[in-house]
Amino acid sequence: MSNLSENLERQARLSTMAQAPADRLIALCKSAGVKVPHSVLRAPEIGTVMVRGRAGAVGAAFNLGEMTVTRASVRLNDCSAVGHGYVQGRSHEAAIYAALVDALCQTDQGSALMASVIIPLQEEKAAHEGARGARAAGTKVEFFTMVRGE
Amino acid sequence: MYVAVKGGERAIDAAHEWLADERRGAPDVAELSISQIREQLSLAVNRVMAEGSLYDPDLAALAIKQARGDMIEAIFLIRAYRTTLPRFGVSAPIDTGAMRCDRRISATFKDLPGGQILGPTFDYTHRLLDFALMADGAVSPEVKEGGPTDAVPLPHVTEFLDREGLLQPEPEDNTPPRDLTREPLDFPADRPLKLQALARGDEGFVLSMAYSTQRGYARNHPFVGELRIGRVAVSMDIPELGFAIDLGEITVSECETVNQFTGSKTEPPQFTRGYGLVFGQSERKAISMALVDRALRWEELGEDNVGAPAQDAEFVLSHSDNVQATGFLEHIKLPHYVDFQSELELIRRLRAEAMMASTGPREAAE
Amino acid sequence: MALSEPSVTDTMGGGFANPPRDAAIAFRAALDVMARPGVIREITGGHPPLPLSPAAGSLLLVLCDPETRVYLSPSCDTDAVRAWLRFHTGAPLVAADKADFAIGPWDQLCPDLARMRQGVQDYPDRSVTLIVEMDHLAAEGVRLTGPGIKAEAFLNLPETTAFVANARRFPLGFDTFFTSDSQIAALPRSTSIEGAS
């Protein structure tokens, strides 16, 4: 594996794609022309991940329940870059696209794909979070202290 | 016997066909879509995910549709589906301190940092049927926003008590916990195993157990230190990458209770904790779980066993799972012809013997 | 999506080309040989790095996942094998005494056999399954009788004593797969063994 900053970039793009709605990831990948010749190292597979919590939020780890995850791995025919894709949910197509984007980001197409796929997904998530956060802030209680005799 | 089996098959096929029609209901009424169930019956979806022990809103919605709204049947469908999937690994424990909260309230501190956020709650509704919802195409009210929020995560209320040393510490422990879905339940059960059982336990059962402690069967004086509902990232180490990535985001409900504790032979007076963590927005379940967790901790805290049901780990854990319970309960409606024949024989023989004993002398007298 | 022929030294390649189908076929072979001790079958689909045989690799692909602990004997314990197993199965690699599956040639597994898991009375299944790499498999040698064998069967075991002792401990003990190139055979602990014919 390469240096730390490359790993951090890779971690960020894989995390972004994993959390993105599958239909958005697929749509952005299609319009970015991500489907390039490749071989499938690990065919798309639906599985689970056991989610753990901690007693009292900070104490002993315990098994809370599982979540569905789909993963796939590919190798590009041109340059033999290997890409891994993990996505929440059960979309084979999204997992393959995530793996392809991961592989292509190791080539000279990296910055183009960041701009056409990863950053839009991050912006959409931020916008969604922002709207939800604002909605929550609207339900924050403002206490008035009642002072007698004034 | 052979004829009966064949007849059974035809009857079963016909029953399945009818079931499918009944599930669909009147054909002139539009069919429910999975996304409608997921979006508009989201609390039912949450319950199926929590007790089915599988976070996947679309699958839970499908299960509810297929089960005609029978929640335990839907949970059963999800549990059965889950067993067909390979498990890729286990996540790092989720960090609920980094939760992006939709709701966050405390019953112990009014002015907690970050404030009390009510979120989409039923609490202040009047519980009057809203007949406007009966009319088609009801318009949603205008969205009111409170402006941008602070991006900083909201601290847990228990941290404040912790700092003063007033709360029993909860030391971090990364021992891989036992897993109910991999090994059969085995006693004595440690706290992680109990928490797993409660997290997937039947909401009604856990609620009743919690209620029993409030009514005096092992009362533990709980305050809801904090209840928070929101989204957390789920992160897992990926071996082929050599680092962890966020695999997704889930909504969870978390309840931390702060309970009165007068101290024991080994512990000074302090507050103790109960903990509830559940998939989805399920605050009733989260609070119930925290109360039952606290009741089950009597032994580790050196409290008296007053013989209350909620203190009995074997009783609580063995009866909390509604799929297990319904399986055993409902199996008694299935054919037990041979068992019953032998009972019938026995009763007839005993009756005949009893008759013989009582009528025998009379006959002799006649 | 075209699939290029993976090379055997490639740790990311060499998985099943069509996992659901290939895994089902390979699992069926494993099931058949364990149910009929002495029968030799083909098992293919996996292309592990050397020195693992395709049969052993295919068997590992169907039997292993992140919850099965695997022990690699010294000659199998190479970086390539470790990386291949980790990518395709996620199985944790452990010492011999913790293993659910132990793989290697007989002369390397044998010295650790006494330390490996043999099950407990309540759970005899909590025991190791050996995957013994062989030069060749043949229906000759010791005579096998017992469950799954109609009259008798023969198999060229790497030795007799350890397997006779294992059968005597039933229901405790270990079960064994034998692999060679693309072939597989098995010997469960329930089979009785009589000396070489």
Coordinates of C-alpha atoms in Angstrom, one line a residue, chain A residues 4 9 15-16 21 27 36 42 63 69 72-73 76 78 80 99 115 122 125 135 149:
Chain A
L4 CA -0.6 7.9 4.2
E9 CA -7.9 9.9 0.1
S15 CA -16.6 5.9 2.7
T16 CA -18.4 8.4 0.5
P21 CA -27.8 6.2 -2.0
A27 CA -26.4 7.7 -12.0
V36 CA -14.2 0.6 -18.6
R42 CA -14.5 -10.8 -6.5
N63 CA -23.4 -7.1 19.3
V69 CA -23.5 -4.6 2.7
A72 CA -17.0 -6.3 -5.2
S73 CA -13.4 -6.1 -6.4
L76 CA -8.7 -2.6 -14.8
D78 CA -5.3 -1.3 -19.1
S80 CA -4.0 -3.5 -13.7
A99 CA -14.9 -0.7 -7.2
A115 CA -15.1 16.1 -9.5
Q122 CA -20.3 14.6 -0.6
K125 CA -24.8 14.4 1.7
R135 CA -35.0 21.0 11.0
G149 CA -43.0 40.4 40.5

